CSV table of C-alpha atoms in Angstrom, one decimal:
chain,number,residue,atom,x,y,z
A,365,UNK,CA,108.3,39.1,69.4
A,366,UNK,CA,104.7,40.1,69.2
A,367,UNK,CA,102.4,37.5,68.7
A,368,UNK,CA,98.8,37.9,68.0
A,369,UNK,CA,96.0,35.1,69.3
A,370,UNK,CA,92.2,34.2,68.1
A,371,UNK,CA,91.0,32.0,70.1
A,372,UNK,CA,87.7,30.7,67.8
A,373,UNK,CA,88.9,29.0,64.7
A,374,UNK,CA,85.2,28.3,63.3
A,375,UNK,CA,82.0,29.8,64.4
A,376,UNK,CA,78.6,28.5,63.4
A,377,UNK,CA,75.9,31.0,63.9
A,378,UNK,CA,72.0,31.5,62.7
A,379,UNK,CA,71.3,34.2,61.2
A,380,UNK,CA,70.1,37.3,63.6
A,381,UNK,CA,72.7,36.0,66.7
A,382,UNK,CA,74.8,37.9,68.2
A,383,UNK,CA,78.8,37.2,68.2
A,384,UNK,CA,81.9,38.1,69.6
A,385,UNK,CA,85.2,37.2,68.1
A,386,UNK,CA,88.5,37.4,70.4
A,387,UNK,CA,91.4,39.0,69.9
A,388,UNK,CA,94.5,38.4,72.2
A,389,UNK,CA,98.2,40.1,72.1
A,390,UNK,CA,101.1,40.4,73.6
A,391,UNK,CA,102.9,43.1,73.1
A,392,UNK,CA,103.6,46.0,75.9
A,393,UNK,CA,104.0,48.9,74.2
A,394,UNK,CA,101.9,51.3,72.3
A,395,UNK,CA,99.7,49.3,69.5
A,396,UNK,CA,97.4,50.0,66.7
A,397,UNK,CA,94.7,47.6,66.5
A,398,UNK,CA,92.7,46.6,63.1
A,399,UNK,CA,90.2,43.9,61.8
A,400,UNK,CA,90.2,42.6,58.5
A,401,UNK,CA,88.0,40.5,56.6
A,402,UNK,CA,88.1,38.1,53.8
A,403,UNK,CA,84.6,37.8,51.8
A,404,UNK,CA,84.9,34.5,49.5
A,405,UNK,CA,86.8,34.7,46.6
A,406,UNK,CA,87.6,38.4,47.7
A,407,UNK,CA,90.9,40.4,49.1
A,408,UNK,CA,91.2,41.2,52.7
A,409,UNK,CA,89.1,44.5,53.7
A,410,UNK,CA,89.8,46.5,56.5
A,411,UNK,CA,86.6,46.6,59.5
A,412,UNK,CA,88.1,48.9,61.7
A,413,UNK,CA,91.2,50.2,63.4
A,414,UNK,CA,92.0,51.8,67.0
A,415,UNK,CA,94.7,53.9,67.4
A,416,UNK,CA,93.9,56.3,70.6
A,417,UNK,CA,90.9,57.8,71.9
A,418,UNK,CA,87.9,55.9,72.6
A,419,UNK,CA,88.4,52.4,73.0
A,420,UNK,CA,84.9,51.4,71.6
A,421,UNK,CA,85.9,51.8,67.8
A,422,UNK,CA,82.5,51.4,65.2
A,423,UNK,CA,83.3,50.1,61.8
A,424,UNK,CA,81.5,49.2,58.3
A,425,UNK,CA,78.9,46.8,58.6
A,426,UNK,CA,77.4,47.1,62.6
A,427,UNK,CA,80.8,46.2,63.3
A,428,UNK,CA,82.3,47.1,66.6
A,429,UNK,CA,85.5,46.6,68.6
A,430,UNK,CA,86.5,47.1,72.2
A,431,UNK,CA,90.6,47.8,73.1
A,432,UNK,CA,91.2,46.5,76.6
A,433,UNK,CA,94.4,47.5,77.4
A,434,UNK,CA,94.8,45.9,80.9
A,435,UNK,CA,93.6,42.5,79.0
A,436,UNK,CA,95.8,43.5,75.8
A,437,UNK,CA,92.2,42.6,73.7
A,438,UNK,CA,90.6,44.0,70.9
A,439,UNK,CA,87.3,41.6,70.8
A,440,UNK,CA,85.1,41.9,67.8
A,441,UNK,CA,81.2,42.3,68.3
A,442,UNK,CA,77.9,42.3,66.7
A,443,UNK,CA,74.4,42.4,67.8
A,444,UNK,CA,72.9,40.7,64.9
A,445,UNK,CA,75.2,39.2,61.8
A,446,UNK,CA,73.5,38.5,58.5
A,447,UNK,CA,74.3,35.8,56.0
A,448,UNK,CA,76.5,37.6,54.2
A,449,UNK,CA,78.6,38.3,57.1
A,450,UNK,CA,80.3,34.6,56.4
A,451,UNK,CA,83.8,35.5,56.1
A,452,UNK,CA,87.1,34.9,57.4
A,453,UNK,CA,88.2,37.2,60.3
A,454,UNK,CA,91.6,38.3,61.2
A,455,UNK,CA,93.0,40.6,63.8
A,456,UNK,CA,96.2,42.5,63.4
A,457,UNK,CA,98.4,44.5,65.6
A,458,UNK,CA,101.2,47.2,64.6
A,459,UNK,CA,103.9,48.0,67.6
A,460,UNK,CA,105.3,51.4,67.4
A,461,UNK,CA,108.5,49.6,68.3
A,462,UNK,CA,108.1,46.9,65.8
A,463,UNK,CA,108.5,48.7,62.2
A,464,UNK,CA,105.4,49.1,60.2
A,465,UNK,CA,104.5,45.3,59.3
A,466,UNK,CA,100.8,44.4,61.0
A,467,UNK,CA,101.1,41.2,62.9
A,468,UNK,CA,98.0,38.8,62.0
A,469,UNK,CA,96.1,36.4,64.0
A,470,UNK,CA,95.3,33.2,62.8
A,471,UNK,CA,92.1,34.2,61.6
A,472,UNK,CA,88.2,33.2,62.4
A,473,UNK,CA,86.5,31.2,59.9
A,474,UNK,CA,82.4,32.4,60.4
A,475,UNK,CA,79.9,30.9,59.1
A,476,UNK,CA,76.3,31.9,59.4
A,477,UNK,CA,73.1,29.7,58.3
A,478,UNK,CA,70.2,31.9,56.7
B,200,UNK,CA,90.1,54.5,42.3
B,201,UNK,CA,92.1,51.4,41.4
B,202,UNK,CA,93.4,49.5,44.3
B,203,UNK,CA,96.4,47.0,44.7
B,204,UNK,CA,96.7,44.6,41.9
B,205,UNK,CA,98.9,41.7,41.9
B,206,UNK,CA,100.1,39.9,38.9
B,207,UNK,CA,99.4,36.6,38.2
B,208,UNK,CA,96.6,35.8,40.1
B,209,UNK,CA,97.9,32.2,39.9
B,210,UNK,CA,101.3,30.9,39.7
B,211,UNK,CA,102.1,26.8,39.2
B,212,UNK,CA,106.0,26.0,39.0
B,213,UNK,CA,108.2,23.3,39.5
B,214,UNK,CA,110.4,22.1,42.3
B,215,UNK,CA,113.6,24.4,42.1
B,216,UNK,CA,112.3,26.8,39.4
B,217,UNK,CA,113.1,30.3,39.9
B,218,UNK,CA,109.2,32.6,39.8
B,219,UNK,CA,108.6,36.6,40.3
B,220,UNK,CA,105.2,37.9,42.0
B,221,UNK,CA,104.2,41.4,40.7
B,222,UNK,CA,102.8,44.1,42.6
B,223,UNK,CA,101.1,47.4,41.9
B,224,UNK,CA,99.9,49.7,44.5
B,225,UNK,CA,98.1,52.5,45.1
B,226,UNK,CA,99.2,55.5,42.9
B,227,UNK,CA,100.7,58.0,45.1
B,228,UNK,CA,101.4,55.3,48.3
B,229,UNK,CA,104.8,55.5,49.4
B,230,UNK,CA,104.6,52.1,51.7
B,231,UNK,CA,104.6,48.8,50.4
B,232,UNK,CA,104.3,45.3,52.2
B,233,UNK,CA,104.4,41.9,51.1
B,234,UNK,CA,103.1,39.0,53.3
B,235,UNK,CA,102.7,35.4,52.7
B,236,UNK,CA,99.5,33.5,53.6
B,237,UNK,CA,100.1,29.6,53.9
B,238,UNK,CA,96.4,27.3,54.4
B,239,UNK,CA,94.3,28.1,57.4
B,240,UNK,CA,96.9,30.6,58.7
B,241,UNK,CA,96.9,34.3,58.8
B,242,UNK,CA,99.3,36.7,56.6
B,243,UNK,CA,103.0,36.6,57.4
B,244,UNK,CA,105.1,39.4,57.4
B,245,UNK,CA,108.1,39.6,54.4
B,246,UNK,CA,109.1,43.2,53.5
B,247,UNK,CA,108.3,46.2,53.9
B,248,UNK,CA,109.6,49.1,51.7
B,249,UNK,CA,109.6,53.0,52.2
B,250,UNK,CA,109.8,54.4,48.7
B,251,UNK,CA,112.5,52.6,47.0
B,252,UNK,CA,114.3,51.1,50.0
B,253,UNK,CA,113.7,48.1,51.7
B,254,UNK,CA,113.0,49.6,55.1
B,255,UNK,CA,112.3,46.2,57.0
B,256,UNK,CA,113.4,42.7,55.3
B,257,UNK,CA,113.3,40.8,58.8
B,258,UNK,CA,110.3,38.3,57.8
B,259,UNK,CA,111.9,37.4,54.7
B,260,UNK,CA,112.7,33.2,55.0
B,261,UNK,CA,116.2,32.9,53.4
B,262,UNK,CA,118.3,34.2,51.0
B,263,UNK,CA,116.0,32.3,48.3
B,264,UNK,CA,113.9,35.2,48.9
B,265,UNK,CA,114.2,38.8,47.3
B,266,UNK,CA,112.4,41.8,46.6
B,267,UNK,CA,113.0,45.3,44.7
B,268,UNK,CA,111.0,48.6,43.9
B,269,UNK,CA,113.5,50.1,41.6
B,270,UNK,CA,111.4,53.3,41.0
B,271,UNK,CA,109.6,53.3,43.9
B,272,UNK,CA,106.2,52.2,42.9
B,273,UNK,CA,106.0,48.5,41.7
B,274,UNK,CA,107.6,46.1,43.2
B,275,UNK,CA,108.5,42.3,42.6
B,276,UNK,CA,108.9,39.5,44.9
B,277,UNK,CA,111.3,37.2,43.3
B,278,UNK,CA,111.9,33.6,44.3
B,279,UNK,CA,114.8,31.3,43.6
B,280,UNK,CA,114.8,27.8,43.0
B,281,UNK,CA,111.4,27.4,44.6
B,282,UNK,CA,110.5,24.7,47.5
B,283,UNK,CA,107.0,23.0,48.0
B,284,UNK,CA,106.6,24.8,51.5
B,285,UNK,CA,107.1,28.1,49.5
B,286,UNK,CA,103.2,27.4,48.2
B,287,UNK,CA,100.6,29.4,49.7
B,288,UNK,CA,99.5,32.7,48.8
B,289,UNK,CA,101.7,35.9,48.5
B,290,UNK,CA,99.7,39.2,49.4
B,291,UNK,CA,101.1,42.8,48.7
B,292,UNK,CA,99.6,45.7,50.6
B,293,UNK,CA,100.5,49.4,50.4
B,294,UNK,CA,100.0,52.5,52.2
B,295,UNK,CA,100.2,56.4,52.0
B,296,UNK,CA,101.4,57.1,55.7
B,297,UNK,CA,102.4,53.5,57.0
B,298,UNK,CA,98.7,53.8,58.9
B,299,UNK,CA,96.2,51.4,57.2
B,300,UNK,CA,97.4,49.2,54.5
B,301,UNK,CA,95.1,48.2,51.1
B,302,UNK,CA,95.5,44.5,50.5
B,303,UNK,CA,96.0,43.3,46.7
B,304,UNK,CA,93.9,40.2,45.7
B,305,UNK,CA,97.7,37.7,46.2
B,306,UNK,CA,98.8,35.4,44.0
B,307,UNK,CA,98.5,32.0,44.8
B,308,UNK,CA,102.0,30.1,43.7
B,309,UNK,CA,102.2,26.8,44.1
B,310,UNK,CA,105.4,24.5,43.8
B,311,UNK,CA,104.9,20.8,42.6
């Protein structure tokens, strides 16, 4: 079975920092690869997706993520995160050979102090 | 436009009380997930339905679990005589290709 792994459970950062959240699968076969967050008191949104084509994928916010296929990662990055980018991240992973359900990491609990 | 919307947004019930979690989706999307999100975990995979059919019912728990779309658009999530570990929050998401999903807001149930 797929499984998907976050290795940072709670990050503290100050404002203007930069961060890196990781993602780790493992799953052998052809993936799509997505971020979501949850704002407080909101519904998960979707950051960004890969599906093919560049691995580098740009999403809302400054948010970026890099696939690594040989390291089956899909790390999370960026250069400066704001206040109100305190949220809970979560990476996801559908397997062509798995059905259509996304598999979720544990999720990344960020906090950043103003 | 309107997005998922999931009815209640709260649910409190009693030890082996029977509970239905509503979903609406998207107008127009044909996919439809639910997942369940217990404390400090991520969402949980439960069913996955293509239209009117349950295409994928693998991450459903136990037969106390069940879930229909009759008409192919909202769908319910119905729980039989309910268990405390079946409290945690119960997310619907939907689709138009089976690409990205659109989360709903959940429901949070919890069983006393």
């Amino acid at each position: 079975a797929q499984s998907v792994s976050q290795h940072n459970h709670h990050v503290i950062l100050s404002e203007a920092a930069s961060l890196e959240l990781g993602c780790n699968y493992s799953y052998g076969g052809t993936v799509n690869l997505f971020w979501y967050v949850q704002y407080p008191g909101q519904h998960l949104q979707l950051l960004l997706k890969y599906f093919s084509g560049d691995p580098l994928v740009k999403g809302i916010k400054g948010f970026e993520a890099e696939f690594i296929k040989s390291k089956f990662s899909f790390n999370l990055r960026k250069p400066s995160v704001q206040w109100s980018d305190t949220a809970e991240y979560f990476c996801a992973v559908r397997s062509n050979n798995a059905g259509n359900m996304l598999t979720f990491g544990g999720g990344t609990r960020l906090m950043v102090k103003p | 436009g309107a997005g998922v919307s999931q009815t209640p947004s709260n649910k409190v019930t009693e030890k082996g009380k029977y509970v239905e979690l509503r979903c609406d989706p998207i107008s127009g999307h044909t996919a439809l997930y639910w997942y369940r999100q217990s404390l400090g975990q991520g969402p949980e995979f439960l069913i996955y339905f293509q239209g009117t059919g349950a295409a994928d019912d693998s991450g459903l728990p136990n037969d106390r679990f069940f879930a229909v779309r009759p008409e192919g658009s909202v769908s319910t999530l119905k729980i039989q005589r309910t268990e405390r570990g079946d409290s945690a929050v119960y997310l619907c998401a939907s689709s138009p290709t089976g690409n990205e999903q659109f989360f709903g807001p959940g429901t949070r149930l919890t069983v006393l």
